[in-house]
Short mmCIF file of C-alpha atoms and ligand atoms in Angstrom, two decimals:
data_model
loop_
_atom_site.label_atom_id
_atom_site.label_comp_id
_atom_site.label_asym_id
_atom_site.label_seq_id
_atom_site.Cartn_x
_atom_site.Cartn_y
_atom_site.Cartn_z
CA UNK A 1 1.25 -16.06 -10.81
CA UNK A 2 4.70 -17.53 -11.52
CA UNK A 3 3.02 -20.28 -13.52
CA UNK A 4 0.72 -17.88 -15.38
CA UNK A 5 3.70 -15.64 -16.10
CA UNK A 6 5.74 -18.54 -17.39
CA UNK A 7 3.00 -19.43 -19.86
CA UNK A 8 2.99 -15.83 -21.13
CA UNK A 9 6.77 -16.04 -21.52
CA UNK A 10 6.44 -19.28 -23.47
CA UNK A 11 3.98 -17.63 -25.85
CA UNK A 12 6.49 -14.86 -26.46
CA UNK A 13 9.23 -17.39 -27.23
CA UNK A 14 6.86 -18.96 -29.75
CA UNK A 15 5.98 -15.57 -31.27
CA UNK A 16 9.68 -14.73 -31.62
CA UNK A 17 10.17 -17.94 -33.62
CA UNK A 18 7.08 -17.50 -35.83
CA UNK A 19 7.39 -13.80 -36.68
CA UNK A 20 8.74 -13.33 -40.21
CA UNK A 21 7.63 -11.75 -43.50
CA UNK A 22 4.55 -13.49 -44.89
CA UNK A 23 2.98 -14.68 -41.65
CA UNK A 24 -0.46 -13.30 -40.75
CA UNK A 25 -1.46 -11.99 -37.34
CA UNK A 26 -4.31 -14.54 -37.30
CA UNK A 27 -1.75 -17.37 -37.60
CA UNK A 28 0.20 -15.93 -34.66
CA UNK A 29 -3.03 -15.68 -32.68
CA UNK A 30 -4.01 -19.30 -33.35
CA UNK A 31 -0.57 -20.54 -32.29
CA UNK A 32 -0.70 -18.48 -29.08
CA UNK A 33 -4.16 -19.76 -28.16
CA UNK A 34 -3.18 -23.36 -28.79
CA UNK A 35 -0.14 -23.09 -26.51
CA UNK A 36 -2.09 -21.41 -23.69
CA UNK A 37 -4.88 -24.00 -23.78
CA UNK A 38 -2.32 -26.81 -23.98
CA UNK A 39 -0.94 -25.54 -20.63
CA UNK A 40 -4.46 -25.74 -19.10
CA UNK A 41 -4.65 -21.96 -19.02
CA UNK A 42 -7.15 -19.48 -20.46
CA UNK A 43 -6.39 -16.63 -22.88
CA UNK A 44 -7.07 -13.58 -20.69
CA UNK A 45 -7.85 -11.13 -23.48
CA UNK A 46 -10.34 -13.26 -25.40
CA UNK A 47 -13.82 -11.89 -24.76
CA UNK A 48 -12.51 -9.05 -22.59
CA UNK A 49 -14.17 -7.07 -20.98
CA UNK A 50 -17.13 -9.48 -21.27
CA UNK A 51 -19.78 -6.82 -21.88
CA UNK A 52 -21.35 -8.69 -24.81
CA UNK A 53 -20.66 -5.71 -27.06
CA UNK A 54 -17.50 -5.54 -29.17
CA UNK A 55 -15.50 -7.65 -26.69
CA UNK A 56 -11.91 -8.35 -27.79
CA UNK A 57 -12.12 -11.34 -30.16
CA UNK A 58 -8.63 -12.82 -29.91
CA UNK A 59 -5.89 -14.26 -27.68
CA UNK A 60 -3.17 -11.76 -28.62
CA UNK A 61 -3.15 -8.09 -29.44
CA UNK A 62 -1.07 -7.72 -32.60
CA UNK A 63 -0.19 -4.10 -33.35
CA UNK A 64 1.94 -3.25 -36.39
CA UNK A 65 4.08 -0.12 -36.93
CA UNK A 66 1.96 2.98 -36.08
CA UNK A 67 -0.47 0.78 -34.12
CA UNK A 68 0.53 0.85 -30.49
CA UNK A 69 -1.84 -1.50 -28.69
CA UNK A 70 -5.02 -3.56 -29.06
CA UNK A 71 -4.60 -4.49 -32.73
CA UNK A 72 -7.00 -7.29 -33.71
CA UNK A 73 -5.42 -10.34 -35.42
CA UNK A 74 -6.69 -10.96 -38.97
CA UNK A 75 -5.95 -13.51 -41.71
CA UNK A 76 -5.39 -10.68 -44.21
CA UNK A 77 -2.98 -8.79 -41.97
CA UNK A 78 0.38 -10.10 -43.17
CA UNK A 79 3.81 -9.07 -41.90
CA UNK A 80 6.30 -7.43 -44.23
CA UNK A 81 10.06 -7.06 -44.07
CA UNK A 82 10.89 -3.92 -42.06
CA UNK A 83 7.69 -3.91 -39.95
CA UNK A 84 7.70 -3.87 -36.19
CA UNK A 85 4.96 -5.82 -34.41
CA UNK A 86 3.90 -5.52 -30.80
CA UNK A 87 2.42 -8.67 -29.30
CA UNK A 88 0.55 -8.38 -26.01
CA UNK A 89 -0.77 -11.55 -24.35
CA UNK A 90 -2.38 -12.52 -21.07
CA UNK A 91 -2.98 -15.95 -19.54
CA UNK A 92 -5.08 -17.06 -16.58
CA UNK A 93 -3.79 -20.10 -14.68
CA UNK A 94 -5.86 -21.37 -11.75
CA UNK A 95 -7.41 -17.94 -11.34
CA UNK A 96 -4.17 -15.96 -11.50
CA UNK A 97 -3.10 -13.66 -14.32
CA UNK A 98 0.09 -13.04 -16.24
CA UNK A 99 0.36 -10.16 -18.73
CA UNK A 100 3.28 -9.35 -20.99
CA UNK A 101 4.10 -7.52 -24.22
CA UNK A 102 7.07 -7.29 -26.55
CA UNK A 103 7.77 -5.51 -29.83
CA UNK A 104 9.53 -7.63 -32.44
CA UNK A 105 11.37 -6.66 -35.62
CA UNK A 106 10.22 -8.34 -38.84
CA UNK A 107 13.41 -9.11 -40.74
CA UNK A 108 15.66 -6.08 -41.21
CA UNK A 109 14.27 -2.86 -39.69
CA UNK A 110 15.28 0.80 -39.94
CA UNK A 111 17.84 2.33 -37.63
CA UNK A 112 15.13 4.54 -36.08
CA UNK A 113 12.85 1.57 -35.44
CA UNK A 114 15.70 -0.26 -33.70
CA UNK A 115 16.44 2.76 -31.52
CA UNK A 116 12.74 2.95 -30.60
CA UNK A 117 12.69 -0.73 -29.60
CA UNK A 118 15.89 -0.37 -27.57
CA UNK A 119 14.59 2.76 -25.79
CA UNK A 120 11.27 1.14 -24.88
CA UNK A 121 12.79 -2.13 -23.68
CA UNK A 122 15.38 -0.15 -21.73
CA UNK A 123 12.65 1.96 -20.11
CA UNK A 124 10.79 -1.17 -19.01
CA UNK A 125 13.86 -2.67 -17.33
CA UNK A 126 14.95 0.65 -15.79
CA UNK A 127 11.45 1.04 -14.35
CA UNK A 128 11.35 -2.49 -12.92
CA UNK A 129 14.83 -2.01 -11.45
CA UNK A 130 13.51 1.11 -9.65
CA UNK A 131 10.49 -0.73 -8.22
CA UNK A 132 12.02 -1.40 -4.79
CA UNK A 133 10.16 -1.73 -1.50
CA UNK A 134 9.93 1.67 0.20
CA UNK A 135 10.00 3.70 -3.01
CA UNK A 136 6.90 5.30 -4.49
CA UNK A 137 5.13 4.29 -7.67
CA UNK A 138 5.77 7.79 -9.01
CA UNK A 139 9.52 7.11 -8.79
CA UNK A 140 9.06 4.25 -11.26
CA UNK A 141 7.07 6.48 -13.62
CA UNK A 142 9.80 9.15 -13.48
CA UNK A 143 12.53 6.63 -14.36
CA UNK A 144 10.53 5.36 -17.35
CA UNK A 145 9.79 8.85 -18.67
CA UNK A 146 13.38 10.05 -18.29
CA UNK A 147 14.79 6.97 -20.02
CA UNK A 148 12.49 7.50 -23.01
CA UNK A 149 12.77 11.28 -23.35
CA UNK A 150 16.57 11.27 -23.04
CA UNK A 151 16.53 9.17 -26.21
CA UNK A 152 14.32 11.61 -28.09
CA UNK A 153 11.06 9.65 -27.99
CA UNK A 154 7.71 10.31 -26.28
CA UNK A 155 5.69 8.42 -23.69
CA UNK A 156 2.01 7.67 -24.28
CA UNK A 157 -0.26 9.27 -21.66
CA UNK A 158 -3.66 7.66 -22.27
CA UNK A 159 -2.69 4.07 -21.40
CA UNK A 160 -0.93 2.88 -18.27
CA UNK A 161 0.43 -0.12 -16.42
CA UNK A 162 -1.56 -1.65 -13.59
CA UNK A 163 -1.76 -3.97 -10.66
CA UNK A 164 -2.37 -7.60 -11.68
CA UNK A 165 -3.22 -10.77 -9.77
CA UNK A 166 -6.70 -12.28 -9.52
CA UNK A 167 -7.86 -9.79 -12.13
CA UNK A 168 -6.05 -8.57 -15.22
CA UNK A 169 -6.42 -4.93 -14.25
CA UNK A 170 -6.25 -4.17 -10.55
CA UNK A 171 -5.34 -0.95 -8.77
CA UNK A 172 -3.02 0.88 -8.80
CA UNK A 173 -2.52 2.39 -12.24
CA UNK A 174 1.13 2.88 -13.15
CA UNK A 175 1.76 5.93 -15.30
CA UNK A 176 4.74 5.99 -17.64
CA UNK A 177 5.22 9.71 -17.01
CA UNK A 178 5.21 12.04 -14.01
CA UNK A 179 1.83 13.49 -13.04
CA UNK A 180 1.78 15.02 -9.58
CA UNK A 181 -2.03 15.00 -9.53
CA UNK A 182 -2.14 11.20 -9.82
CA UNK A 183 -2.93 9.84 -6.32
CA UNK A 184 -1.56 6.36 -7.14
CA UNK A 185 1.88 7.89 -7.72
CA UNK A 186 2.22 8.38 -3.96
CA UNK A 187 1.66 4.70 -3.18
CA UNK A 188 4.66 3.17 -1.39
CA UNK A 189 5.82 -0.15 -2.82
CA UNK A 190 5.72 -3.17 -0.52
CA UNK A 191 7.03 -6.74 -0.94
CA UNK A 192 4.38 -8.99 -2.46
CA UNK A 193 2.78 -6.36 -4.70
CA UNK A 194 2.37 -7.69 -8.23
CA UNK A 195 2.40 -5.14 -11.02
CA UNK A 196 2.43 -4.90 -14.80
CA UNK A 197 4.67 -2.11 -16.04
CA UNK A 198 4.15 -1.38 -19.73
CA UNK A 199 5.77 1.63 -21.37
CA UNK A 200 4.24 2.54 -24.73
CA UNK A 201 6.65 4.76 -26.61
CA UNK A 202 6.14 6.77 -29.79
CA UNK A 203 8.73 7.99 -32.28
CA UNK A 204 6.80 11.27 -32.71
CA UNK A 205 3.94 12.78 -30.72
CA UNK A 206 2.63 10.96 -27.64
CA UNK A 207 -0.93 11.60 -28.83
CA UNK A 208 -2.99 8.64 -30.00
CA UNK A 209 -6.38 7.83 -31.48
CA UNK A 210 -8.63 4.76 -31.64
CA UNK A 211 -9.67 3.33 -35.03
CA UNK A 212 -13.30 2.70 -35.97
CA UNK A 213 -13.04 -0.99 -34.91
CA UNK A 214 -13.23 0.38 -31.35
CA UNK A 215 -9.96 -1.32 -30.37
CA UNK A 216 -6.89 -0.56 -32.43
CA UNK A 217 -4.94 2.38 -31.00
CA UNK A 218 -2.64 4.23 -33.41
CA UNK A 219 -0.27 7.17 -33.09
CA UNK A 220 -1.94 10.48 -34.00
CA UNK A 221 0.89 11.33 -36.44
CA UNK A 222 1.23 7.87 -38.02
CA UNK A 223 4.81 7.38 -36.81
CA UNK A 224 6.06 4.17 -35.16
CA UNK A 225 5.18 2.97 -31.67
CA UNK A 226 6.63 0.26 -29.41
CA UNK A 227 5.30 -1.54 -26.33
CA UNK A 228 7.14 -3.68 -23.77
CA UNK A 229 5.52 -5.13 -20.64
CA UNK A 230 6.38 -7.51 -17.83
CA UNK A 231 4.38 -8.70 -14.85
CA UNK A 232 6.67 -8.59 -11.80
CA UNK A 233 6.59 -8.84 -8.02
CA UNK A 234 8.05 -6.33 -5.58
CA UNK A 235 10.30 -8.18 -3.10
CA UNK A 236 12.67 -7.39 -0.22
CA UNK A 237 15.40 -7.05 -2.82
CA UNK A 238 15.50 -7.24 -6.58
CA UNK A 239 12.07 -7.24 -8.25
CA UNK A 240 11.08 -10.70 -9.53
CA UNK A 241 9.99 -10.68 -13.17
CA UNK A 242 7.23 -13.28 -13.59
CA UNK A 243 6.68 -13.16 -17.36
CA UNK A 244 10.05 -14.50 -18.41
CA UNK A 245 11.49 -17.98 -18.63
MG1 LIG B 1 -1.11 -4.90 -19.18
#
C-alpha cells in the first residue's frame, strides 16, 4: 500500500505541474494513465465498477468548479484562469490500492475559492490527526465537520470516505459529519487499519445532484465544491499518510 500510495502521490505532483489555463482534462487523464502504467500499476478507476454498463471510462476524475466528484475527462473540457479543479486518482500495485484527491487552483482564483480550498485541506489533515488508535471513527467525522462549519462552509452527506486495501472501497464508511445512527461511527480505530478520508466541502448548500452522464456530481446550488483525500494507516502513534511523497 505504501508503493501504491506513492504512485498516487506522484500522479498528483504531475497534475500540479500540468494544471494551467488551456489544458484539457483529457490531457491530464492521459498523462496520469501513462505515469501509472509506467510504474507497473493499474489505474483503479478505469472501468470501475466493472458492470459492463456505463463503467467509469478514465484514469482520473476531473471535477471543475461546481462539480464535486466523478467528473469525466474530455478533450473539449479546457481549464480557464480562475477555475478550481479536483483530481481524484487511484492506483493498484500488486493487488493493493492507493486513493487520493486534491483540488488545485487554475492560475489566480477568487478569495472565496481559496478559503474553500484551505478549509477542505485543513479538514482532511485535522481528521487524519484525530485518527488515533483507541478513538472512534465518529470522532474523526466530528473533527472534519467542525473544521468545515467553523469556516462557514458545508459538508457533503451523500459521499463518504472508506476503508481501502485489497479493494478500493472496503468497510467501514467514514462520514464527514456526525450521524449517531451510523453504526460504523462506533468502530474503534486500531493500528494497521488503512482508511481513505475524503472531505467534500461546498461553498453553499451540502446538497448535490448527479448529471445525466450518470457520473458527474455537482452542487445543487451551482456554487463551488472542493475535495481532498489521503489514504493513511492508523498506527501506535501518528497516522501514516500513504498517498504523499
Ligand atoms: Mg476514495
